[in-house]
mmCIF file of C-alpha atoms in Angstrom:
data_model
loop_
_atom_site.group_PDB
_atom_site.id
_atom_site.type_symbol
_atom_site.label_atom_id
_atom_site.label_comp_id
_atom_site.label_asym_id
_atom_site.label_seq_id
_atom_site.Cartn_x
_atom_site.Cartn_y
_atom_site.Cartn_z
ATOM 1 C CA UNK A 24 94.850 -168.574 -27.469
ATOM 2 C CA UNK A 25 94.881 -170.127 -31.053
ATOM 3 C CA UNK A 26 91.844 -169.837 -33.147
ATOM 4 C CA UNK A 27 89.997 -172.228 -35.858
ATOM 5 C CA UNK A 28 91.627 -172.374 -38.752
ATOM 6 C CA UNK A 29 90.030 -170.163 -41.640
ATOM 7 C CA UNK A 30 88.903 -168.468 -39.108
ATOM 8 C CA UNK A 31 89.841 -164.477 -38.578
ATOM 9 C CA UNK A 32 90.170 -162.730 -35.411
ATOM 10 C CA UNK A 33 87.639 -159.878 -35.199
ATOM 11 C CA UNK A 34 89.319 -156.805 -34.866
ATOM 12 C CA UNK A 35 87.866 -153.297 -33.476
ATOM 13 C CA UNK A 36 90.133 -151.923 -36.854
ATOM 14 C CA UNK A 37 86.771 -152.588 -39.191
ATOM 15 C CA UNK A 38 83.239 -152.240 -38.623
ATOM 16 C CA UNK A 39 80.583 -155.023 -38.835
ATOM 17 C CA UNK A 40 78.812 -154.971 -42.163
ATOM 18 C CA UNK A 41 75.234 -154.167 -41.689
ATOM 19 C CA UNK A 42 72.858 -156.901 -43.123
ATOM 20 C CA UNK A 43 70.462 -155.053 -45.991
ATOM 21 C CA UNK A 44 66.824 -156.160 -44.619
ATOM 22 C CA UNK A 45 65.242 -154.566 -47.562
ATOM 23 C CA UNK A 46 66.440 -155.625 -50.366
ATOM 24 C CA UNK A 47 63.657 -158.389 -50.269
ATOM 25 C CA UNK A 48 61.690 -155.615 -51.640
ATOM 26 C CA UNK A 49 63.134 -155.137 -54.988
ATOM 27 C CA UNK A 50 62.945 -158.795 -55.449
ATOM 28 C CA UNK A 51 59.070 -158.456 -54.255
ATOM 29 C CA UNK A 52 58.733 -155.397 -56.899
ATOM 30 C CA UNK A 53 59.931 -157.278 -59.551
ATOM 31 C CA UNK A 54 57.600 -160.356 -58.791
ATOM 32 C CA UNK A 55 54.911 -158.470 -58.650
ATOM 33 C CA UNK A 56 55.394 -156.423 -62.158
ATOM 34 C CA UNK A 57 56.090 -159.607 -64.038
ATOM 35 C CA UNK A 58 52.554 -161.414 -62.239
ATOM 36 C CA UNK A 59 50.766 -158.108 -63.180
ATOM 37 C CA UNK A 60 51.895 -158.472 -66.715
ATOM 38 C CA UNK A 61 50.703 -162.245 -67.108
ATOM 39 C CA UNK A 62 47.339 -161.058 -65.896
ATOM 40 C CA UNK A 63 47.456 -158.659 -68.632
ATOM 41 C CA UNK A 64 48.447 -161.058 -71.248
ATOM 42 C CA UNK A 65 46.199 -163.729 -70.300
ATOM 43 C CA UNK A 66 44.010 -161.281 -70.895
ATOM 44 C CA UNK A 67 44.978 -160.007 -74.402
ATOM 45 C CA UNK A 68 44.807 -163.677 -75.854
ATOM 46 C CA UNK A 69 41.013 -164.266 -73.992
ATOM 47 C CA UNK A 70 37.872 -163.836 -75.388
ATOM 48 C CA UNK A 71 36.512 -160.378 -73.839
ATOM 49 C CA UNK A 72 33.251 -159.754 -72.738
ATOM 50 C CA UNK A 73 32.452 -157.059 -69.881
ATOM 51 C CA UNK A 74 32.263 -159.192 -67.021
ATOM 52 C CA UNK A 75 35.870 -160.653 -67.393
ATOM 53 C CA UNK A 76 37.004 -157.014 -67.540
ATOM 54 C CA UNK A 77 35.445 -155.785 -64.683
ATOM 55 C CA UNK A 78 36.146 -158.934 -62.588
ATOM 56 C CA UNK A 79 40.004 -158.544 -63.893
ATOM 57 C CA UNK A 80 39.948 -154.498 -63.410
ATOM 58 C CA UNK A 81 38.531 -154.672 -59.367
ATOM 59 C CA UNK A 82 40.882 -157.521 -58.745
ATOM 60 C CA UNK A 83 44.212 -155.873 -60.380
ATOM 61 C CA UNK A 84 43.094 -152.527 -58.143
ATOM 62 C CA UNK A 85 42.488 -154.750 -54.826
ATOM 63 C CA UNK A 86 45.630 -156.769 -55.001
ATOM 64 C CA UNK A 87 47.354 -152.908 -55.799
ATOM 65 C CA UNK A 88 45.895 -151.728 -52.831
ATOM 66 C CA UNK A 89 44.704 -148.761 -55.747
ATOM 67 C CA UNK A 90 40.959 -147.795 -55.503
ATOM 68 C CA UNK A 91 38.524 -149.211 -58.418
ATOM 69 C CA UNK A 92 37.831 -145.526 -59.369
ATOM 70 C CA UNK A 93 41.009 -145.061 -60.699
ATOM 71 C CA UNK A 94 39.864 -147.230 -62.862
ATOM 72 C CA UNK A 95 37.309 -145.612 -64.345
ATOM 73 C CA UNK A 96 36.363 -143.858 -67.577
ATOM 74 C CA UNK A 97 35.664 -144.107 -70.878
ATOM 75 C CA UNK A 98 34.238 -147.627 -71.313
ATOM 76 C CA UNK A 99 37.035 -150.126 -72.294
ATOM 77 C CA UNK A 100 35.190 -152.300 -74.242
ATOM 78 C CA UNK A 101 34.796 -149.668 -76.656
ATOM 79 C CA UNK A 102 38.411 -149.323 -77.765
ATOM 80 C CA UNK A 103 39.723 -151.305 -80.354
ATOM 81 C CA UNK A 104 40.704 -154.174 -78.535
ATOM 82 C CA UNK A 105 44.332 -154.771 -80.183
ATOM 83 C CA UNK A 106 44.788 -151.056 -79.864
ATOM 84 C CA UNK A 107 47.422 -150.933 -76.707
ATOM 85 C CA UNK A 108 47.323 -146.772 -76.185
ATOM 86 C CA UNK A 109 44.364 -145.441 -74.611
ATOM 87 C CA UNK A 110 42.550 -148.793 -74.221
ATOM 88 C CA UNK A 111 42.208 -150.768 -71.704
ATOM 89 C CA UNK A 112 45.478 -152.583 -71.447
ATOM 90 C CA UNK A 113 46.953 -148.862 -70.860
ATOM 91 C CA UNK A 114 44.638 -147.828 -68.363
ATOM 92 C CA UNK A 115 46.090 -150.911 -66.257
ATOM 93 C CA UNK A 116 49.568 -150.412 -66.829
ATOM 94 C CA UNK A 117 49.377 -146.259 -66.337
ATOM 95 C CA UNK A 118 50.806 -146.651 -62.571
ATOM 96 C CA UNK A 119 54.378 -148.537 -63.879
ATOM 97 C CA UNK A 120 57.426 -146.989 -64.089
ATOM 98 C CA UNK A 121 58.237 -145.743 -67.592
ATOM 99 C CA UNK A 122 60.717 -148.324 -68.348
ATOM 100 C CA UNK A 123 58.464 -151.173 -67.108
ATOM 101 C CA UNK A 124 55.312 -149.464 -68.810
ATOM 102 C CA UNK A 125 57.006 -150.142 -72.022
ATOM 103 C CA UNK A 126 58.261 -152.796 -71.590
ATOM 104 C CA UNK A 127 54.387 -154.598 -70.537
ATOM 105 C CA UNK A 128 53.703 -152.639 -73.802
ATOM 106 C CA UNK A 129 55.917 -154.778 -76.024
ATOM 107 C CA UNK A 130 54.389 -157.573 -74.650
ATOM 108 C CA UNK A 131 51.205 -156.401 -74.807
ATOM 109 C CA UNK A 132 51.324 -155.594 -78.681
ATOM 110 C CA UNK A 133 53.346 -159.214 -79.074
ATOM 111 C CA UNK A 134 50.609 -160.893 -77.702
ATOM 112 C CA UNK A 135 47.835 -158.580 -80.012
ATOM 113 C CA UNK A 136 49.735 -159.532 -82.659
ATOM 114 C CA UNK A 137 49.525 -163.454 -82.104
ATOM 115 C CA UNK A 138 45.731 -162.994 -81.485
ATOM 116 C CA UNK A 139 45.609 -161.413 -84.344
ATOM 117 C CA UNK A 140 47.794 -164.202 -86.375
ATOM 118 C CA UNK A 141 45.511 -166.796 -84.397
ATOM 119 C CA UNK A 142 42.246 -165.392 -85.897
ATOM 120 C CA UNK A 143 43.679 -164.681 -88.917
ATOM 121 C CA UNK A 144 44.475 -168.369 -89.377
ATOM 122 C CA UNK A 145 40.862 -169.658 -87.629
ATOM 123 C CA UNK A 146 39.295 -167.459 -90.344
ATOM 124 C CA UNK A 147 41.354 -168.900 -93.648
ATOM 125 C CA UNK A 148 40.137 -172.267 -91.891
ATOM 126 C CA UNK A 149 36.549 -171.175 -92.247
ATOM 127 C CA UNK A 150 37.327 -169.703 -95.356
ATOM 128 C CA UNK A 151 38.975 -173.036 -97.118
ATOM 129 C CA UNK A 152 35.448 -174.868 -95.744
ATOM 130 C CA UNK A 153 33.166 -172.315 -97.016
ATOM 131 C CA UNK A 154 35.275 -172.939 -100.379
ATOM 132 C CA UNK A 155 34.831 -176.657 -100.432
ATOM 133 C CA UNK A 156 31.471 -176.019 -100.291
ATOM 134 C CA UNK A 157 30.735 -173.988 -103.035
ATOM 135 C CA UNK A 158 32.873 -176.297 -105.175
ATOM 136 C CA UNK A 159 30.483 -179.220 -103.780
ATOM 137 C CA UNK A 160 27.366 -176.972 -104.559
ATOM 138 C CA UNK A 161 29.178 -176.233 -108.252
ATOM 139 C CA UNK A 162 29.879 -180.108 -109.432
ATOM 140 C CA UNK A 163 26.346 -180.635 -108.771
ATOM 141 C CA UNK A 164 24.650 -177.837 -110.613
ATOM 142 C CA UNK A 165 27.724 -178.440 -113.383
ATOM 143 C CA UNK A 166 25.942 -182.035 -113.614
ATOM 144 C CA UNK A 167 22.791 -180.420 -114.676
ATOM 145 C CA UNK A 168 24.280 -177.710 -116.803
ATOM 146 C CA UNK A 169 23.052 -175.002 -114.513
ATOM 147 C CA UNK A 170 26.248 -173.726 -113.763
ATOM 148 C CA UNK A 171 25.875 -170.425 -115.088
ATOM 149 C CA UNK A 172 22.541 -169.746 -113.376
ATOM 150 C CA UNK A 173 24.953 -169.278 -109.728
ATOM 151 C CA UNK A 174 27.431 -166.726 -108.706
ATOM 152 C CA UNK A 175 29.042 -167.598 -105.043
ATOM 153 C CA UNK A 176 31.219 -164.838 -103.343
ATOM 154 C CA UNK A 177 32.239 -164.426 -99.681
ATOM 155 C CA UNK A 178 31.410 -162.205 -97.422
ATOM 156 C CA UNK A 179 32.029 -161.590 -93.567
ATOM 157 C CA UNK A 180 28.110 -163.228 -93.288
ATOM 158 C CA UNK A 181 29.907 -166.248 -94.821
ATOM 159 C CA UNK A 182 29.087 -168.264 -98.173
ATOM 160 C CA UNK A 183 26.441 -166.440 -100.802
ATOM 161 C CA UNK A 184 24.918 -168.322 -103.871
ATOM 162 C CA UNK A 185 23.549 -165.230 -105.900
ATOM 163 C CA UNK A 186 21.014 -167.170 -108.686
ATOM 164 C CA UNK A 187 21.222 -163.965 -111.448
ATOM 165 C CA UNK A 188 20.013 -165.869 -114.372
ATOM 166 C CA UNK A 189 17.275 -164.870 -116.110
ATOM 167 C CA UNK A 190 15.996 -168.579 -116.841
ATOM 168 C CA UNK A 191 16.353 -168.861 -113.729
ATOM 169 C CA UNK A 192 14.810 -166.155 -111.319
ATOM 170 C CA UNK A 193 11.699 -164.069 -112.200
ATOM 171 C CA UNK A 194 9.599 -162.380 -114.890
ATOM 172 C CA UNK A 195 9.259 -158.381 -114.524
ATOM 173 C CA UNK A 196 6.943 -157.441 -111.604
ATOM 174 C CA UNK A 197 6.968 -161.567 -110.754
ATOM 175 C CA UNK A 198 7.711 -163.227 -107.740
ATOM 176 C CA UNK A 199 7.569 -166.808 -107.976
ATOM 177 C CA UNK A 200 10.241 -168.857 -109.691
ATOM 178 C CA UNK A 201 10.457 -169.993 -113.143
ATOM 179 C CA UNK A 202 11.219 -174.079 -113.774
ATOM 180 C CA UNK A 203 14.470 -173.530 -114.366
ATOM 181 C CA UNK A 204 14.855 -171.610 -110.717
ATOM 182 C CA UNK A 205 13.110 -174.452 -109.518
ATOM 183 C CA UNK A 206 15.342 -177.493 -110.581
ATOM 184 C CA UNK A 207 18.364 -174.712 -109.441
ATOM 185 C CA UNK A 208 17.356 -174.511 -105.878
ATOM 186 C CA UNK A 209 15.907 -178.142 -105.698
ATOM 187 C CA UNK A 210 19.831 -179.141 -107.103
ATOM 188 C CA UNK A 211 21.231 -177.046 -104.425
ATOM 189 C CA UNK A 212 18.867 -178.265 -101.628
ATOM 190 C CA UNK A 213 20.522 -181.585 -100.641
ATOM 191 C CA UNK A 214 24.140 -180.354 -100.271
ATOM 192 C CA UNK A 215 22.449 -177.441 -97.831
ATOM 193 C CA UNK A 216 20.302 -179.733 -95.944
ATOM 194 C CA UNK A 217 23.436 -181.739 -94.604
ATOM 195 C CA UNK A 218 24.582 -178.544 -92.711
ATOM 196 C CA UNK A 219 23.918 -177.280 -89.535
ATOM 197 C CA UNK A 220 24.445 -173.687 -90.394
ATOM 198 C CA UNK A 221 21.028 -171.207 -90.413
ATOM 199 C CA UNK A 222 20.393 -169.615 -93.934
ATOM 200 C CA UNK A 223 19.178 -166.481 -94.571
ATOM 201 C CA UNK A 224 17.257 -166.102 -98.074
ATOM 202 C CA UNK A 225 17.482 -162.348 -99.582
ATOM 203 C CA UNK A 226 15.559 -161.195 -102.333
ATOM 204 C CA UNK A 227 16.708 -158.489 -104.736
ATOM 205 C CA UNK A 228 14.839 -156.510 -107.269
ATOM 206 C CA UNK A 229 16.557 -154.099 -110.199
ATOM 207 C CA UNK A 230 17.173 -150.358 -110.119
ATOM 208 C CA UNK A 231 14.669 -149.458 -112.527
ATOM 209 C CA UNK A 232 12.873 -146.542 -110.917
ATOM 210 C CA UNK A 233 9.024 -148.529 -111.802
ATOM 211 C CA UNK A 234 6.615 -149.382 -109.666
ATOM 212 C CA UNK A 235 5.786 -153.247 -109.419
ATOM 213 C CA UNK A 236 2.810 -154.016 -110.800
ATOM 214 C CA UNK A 237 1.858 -156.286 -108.553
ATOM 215 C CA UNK A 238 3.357 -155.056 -105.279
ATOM 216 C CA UNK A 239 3.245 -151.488 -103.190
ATOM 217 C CA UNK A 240 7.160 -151.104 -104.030
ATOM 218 C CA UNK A 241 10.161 -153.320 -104.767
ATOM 219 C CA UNK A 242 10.791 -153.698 -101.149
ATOM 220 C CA UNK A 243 7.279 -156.041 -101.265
ATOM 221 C CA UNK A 244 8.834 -157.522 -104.217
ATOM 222 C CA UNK A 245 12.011 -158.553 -102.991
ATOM 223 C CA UNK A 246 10.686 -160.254 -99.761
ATOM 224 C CA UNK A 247 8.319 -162.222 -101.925
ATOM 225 C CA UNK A 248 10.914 -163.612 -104.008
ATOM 226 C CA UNK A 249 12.836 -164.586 -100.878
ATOM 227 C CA UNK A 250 9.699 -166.248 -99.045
ATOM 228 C CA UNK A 251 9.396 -168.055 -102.480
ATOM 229 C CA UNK A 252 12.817 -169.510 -102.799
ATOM 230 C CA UNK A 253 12.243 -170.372 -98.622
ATOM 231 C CA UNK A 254 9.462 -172.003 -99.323
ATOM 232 C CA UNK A 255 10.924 -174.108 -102.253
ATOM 233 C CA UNK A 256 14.240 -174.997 -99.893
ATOM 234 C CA UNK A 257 11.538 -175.909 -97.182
ATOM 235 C CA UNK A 258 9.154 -177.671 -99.038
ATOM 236 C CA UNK A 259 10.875 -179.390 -101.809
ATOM 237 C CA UNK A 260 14.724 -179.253 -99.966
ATOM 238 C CA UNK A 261 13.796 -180.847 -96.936
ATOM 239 C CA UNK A 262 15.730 -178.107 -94.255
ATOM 240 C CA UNK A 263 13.940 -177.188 -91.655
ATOM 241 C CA UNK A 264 12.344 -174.314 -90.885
ATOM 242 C CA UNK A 265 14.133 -173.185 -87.993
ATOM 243 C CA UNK A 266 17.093 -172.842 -89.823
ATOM 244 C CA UNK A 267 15.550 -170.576 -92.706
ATOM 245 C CA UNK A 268 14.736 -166.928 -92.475
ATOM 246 C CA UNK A 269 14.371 -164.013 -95.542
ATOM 247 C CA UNK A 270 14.578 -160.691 -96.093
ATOM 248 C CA UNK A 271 14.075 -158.450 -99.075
ATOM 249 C CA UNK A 272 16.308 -155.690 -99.559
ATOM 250 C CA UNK A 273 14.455 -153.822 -102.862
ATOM 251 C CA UNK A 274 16.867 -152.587 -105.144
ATOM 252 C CA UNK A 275 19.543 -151.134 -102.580
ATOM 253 C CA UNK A 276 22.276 -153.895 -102.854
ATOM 254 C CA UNK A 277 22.555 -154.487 -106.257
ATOM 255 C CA UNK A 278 25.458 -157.186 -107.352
ATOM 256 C CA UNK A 279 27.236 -155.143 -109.886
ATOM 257 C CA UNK A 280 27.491 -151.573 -110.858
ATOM 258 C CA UNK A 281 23.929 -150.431 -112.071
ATOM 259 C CA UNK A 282 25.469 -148.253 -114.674
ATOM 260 C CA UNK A 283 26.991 -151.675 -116.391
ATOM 261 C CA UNK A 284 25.484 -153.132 -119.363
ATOM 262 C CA UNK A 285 23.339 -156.371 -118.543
ATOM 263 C CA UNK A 286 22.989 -155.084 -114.843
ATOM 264 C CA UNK A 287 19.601 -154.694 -114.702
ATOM 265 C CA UNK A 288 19.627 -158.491 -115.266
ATOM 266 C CA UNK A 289 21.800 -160.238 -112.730
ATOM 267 C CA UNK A 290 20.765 -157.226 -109.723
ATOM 268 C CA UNK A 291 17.822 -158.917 -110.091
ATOM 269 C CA UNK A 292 18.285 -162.031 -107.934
ATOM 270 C CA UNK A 293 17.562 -164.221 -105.017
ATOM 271 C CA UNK A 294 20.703 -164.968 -102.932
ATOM 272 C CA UNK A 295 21.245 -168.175 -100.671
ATOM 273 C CA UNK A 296 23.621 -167.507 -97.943
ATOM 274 C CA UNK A 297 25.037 -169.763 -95.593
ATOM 275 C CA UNK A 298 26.118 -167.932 -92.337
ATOM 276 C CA UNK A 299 29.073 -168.731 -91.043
ATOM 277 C CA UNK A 300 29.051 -169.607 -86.874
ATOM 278 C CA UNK A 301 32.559 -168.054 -86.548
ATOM 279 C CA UNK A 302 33.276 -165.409 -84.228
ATOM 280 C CA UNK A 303 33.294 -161.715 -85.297
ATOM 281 C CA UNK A 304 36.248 -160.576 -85.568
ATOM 282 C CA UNK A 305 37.226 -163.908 -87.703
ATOM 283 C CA UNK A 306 34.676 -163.165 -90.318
ATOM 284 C CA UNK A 307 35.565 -159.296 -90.564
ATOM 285 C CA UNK A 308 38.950 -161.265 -92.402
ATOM 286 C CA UNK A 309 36.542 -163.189 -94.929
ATOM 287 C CA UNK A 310 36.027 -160.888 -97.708
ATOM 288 C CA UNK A 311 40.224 -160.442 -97.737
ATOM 289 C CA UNK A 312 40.821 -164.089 -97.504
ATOM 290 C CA UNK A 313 38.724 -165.236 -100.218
ATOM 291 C CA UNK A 314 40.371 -162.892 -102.396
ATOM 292 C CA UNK A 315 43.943 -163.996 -101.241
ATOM 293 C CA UNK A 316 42.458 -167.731 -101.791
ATOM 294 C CA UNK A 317 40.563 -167.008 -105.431
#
């Protein structure tokens, strides 16, 4: 009897190949790793707050068939959040194989470090506007020749207008402003009340160990001078109240070195500071940008 052609007689010389039914498994394995690992990453580059973590830790342990006590510990929000060893990111890859652990630990620290680059970038953004503004803030004063009567700097709070003049500020033991402070904060006013940031007012006093004349102690002092300057941005500026609030801070923060010549002078101040709406961990890169930028 002829057969098919292509086709081979089976002989009883070989033995039928048995069919592998598991190796759907490795392929399962693998798929499951690599989804695990997105998870993780998707939640590297979010925003994390304690109820995305613990929705994200009881679902990785269900679909793991692991129980959510494994789980536990140390709180993971209060590692350092790019920190991939000992965090939370290696709590949920501790179970992996060593060779896939690592590797979901490159990718972990890849995707830290463009979070990091992403902030980084948001806050030289911030940075550049807070810049513009001061510049805005300076043409106007430079049109009244009161330049010298403002310092700006910032901080991780976000833009601060230090007035350190002493035409400008206060008399010894004095809280309310002199003319020249006036027509400073009443120039400044206009360019302020087009934001929508809030702006905190802080009031300064020297470190000369004497007791205000006037006041209990400098702490008294300072928070007058602050209401003062409110009061003048309120009154005369035109912002709103809602968006104002001061603090006095005595003689603890001073500007420059006390131990500087002509210290005394500009520690003694009232500073306007505009704070910044950007997240955290964005400002905590202002200080470092503006002196990259200035």
């Amino acid at each position: 009897m002829s057969h098919p052609r292509g086709r081979r007689k089976p002989t009883e010389d070989h033995d039928e190949e048995h069919e592998n039914h598991e190796r759907w498994l490795v392929t399962y394995a693998d798929m499951v790793t690599l989804l695990m690992v997105l998870f993780i990453i998707m939640f590297a580059m979010s925003t994390v707050d304690a109820n995305k973590f613990q929705s994200l830790r009881q679902g990785l342990a269900a679909g793991f068939g692991k129980s959510v006590t494994i789980l536990n510990g140390s709180d993971p929000m209060s590692e350092t959040q790019g920190d991939s060893s000992g965090s939370a990111y290696e709590i949920l890859v501790q179970d992996l194989p060593p060779a896939q652990r690592e590797a979901a630990k490159q990718v972990l620290q890849t995707a830290d470090q463009l979070r990091n680059e992403r902030t980084y970038d948001e806050a030289k953004v911030d940075v550049q506007k807070l810049l513009d503004l001061w510049r805005k803030v300076k043409r106007a004063l430079e049109r009244r020749g009161l330049q010298d009567d403002v310092q700006a700097n910032v901080d991780e709070r976000g833009l601060v207008l230090s007035l350190v003049s002493r035409h400008v500020i206060f008399q010894p033991d004095v809280a309310t402003l002199t003319p020249r402070g006036e027509e400073v904060v009443d120039t400044v006013a206009p360019i302020l009340r087009n934001l929508t940031e809030p702006i905190e007012v802080d009031g300064h006093t020297n470190q000369e160990p004497v007791k205000p004349k006037y006041y209990p102690t400098d702490w008294e002092l300072s928070t007058a001078r602050a209401v003062n300057v409110l009061h003048r941005l309120q009154g005369h500026g035109g912002l709103p109240a809602r968006r104002l609030r001061a603090t006095g801070f005595g003689h603890t923060k001073p500007l420059v070195d006390p131990d500087k010549p002509g210290s005394q002078r500009i520690n003694k101040r009232v500073d306007i500071v505009i704070l910044s709406a950007a997240p955290a961990e964005a400002r905590a890169h202002f200080r470092e940008i503006y002196q990259e930028l200035t």
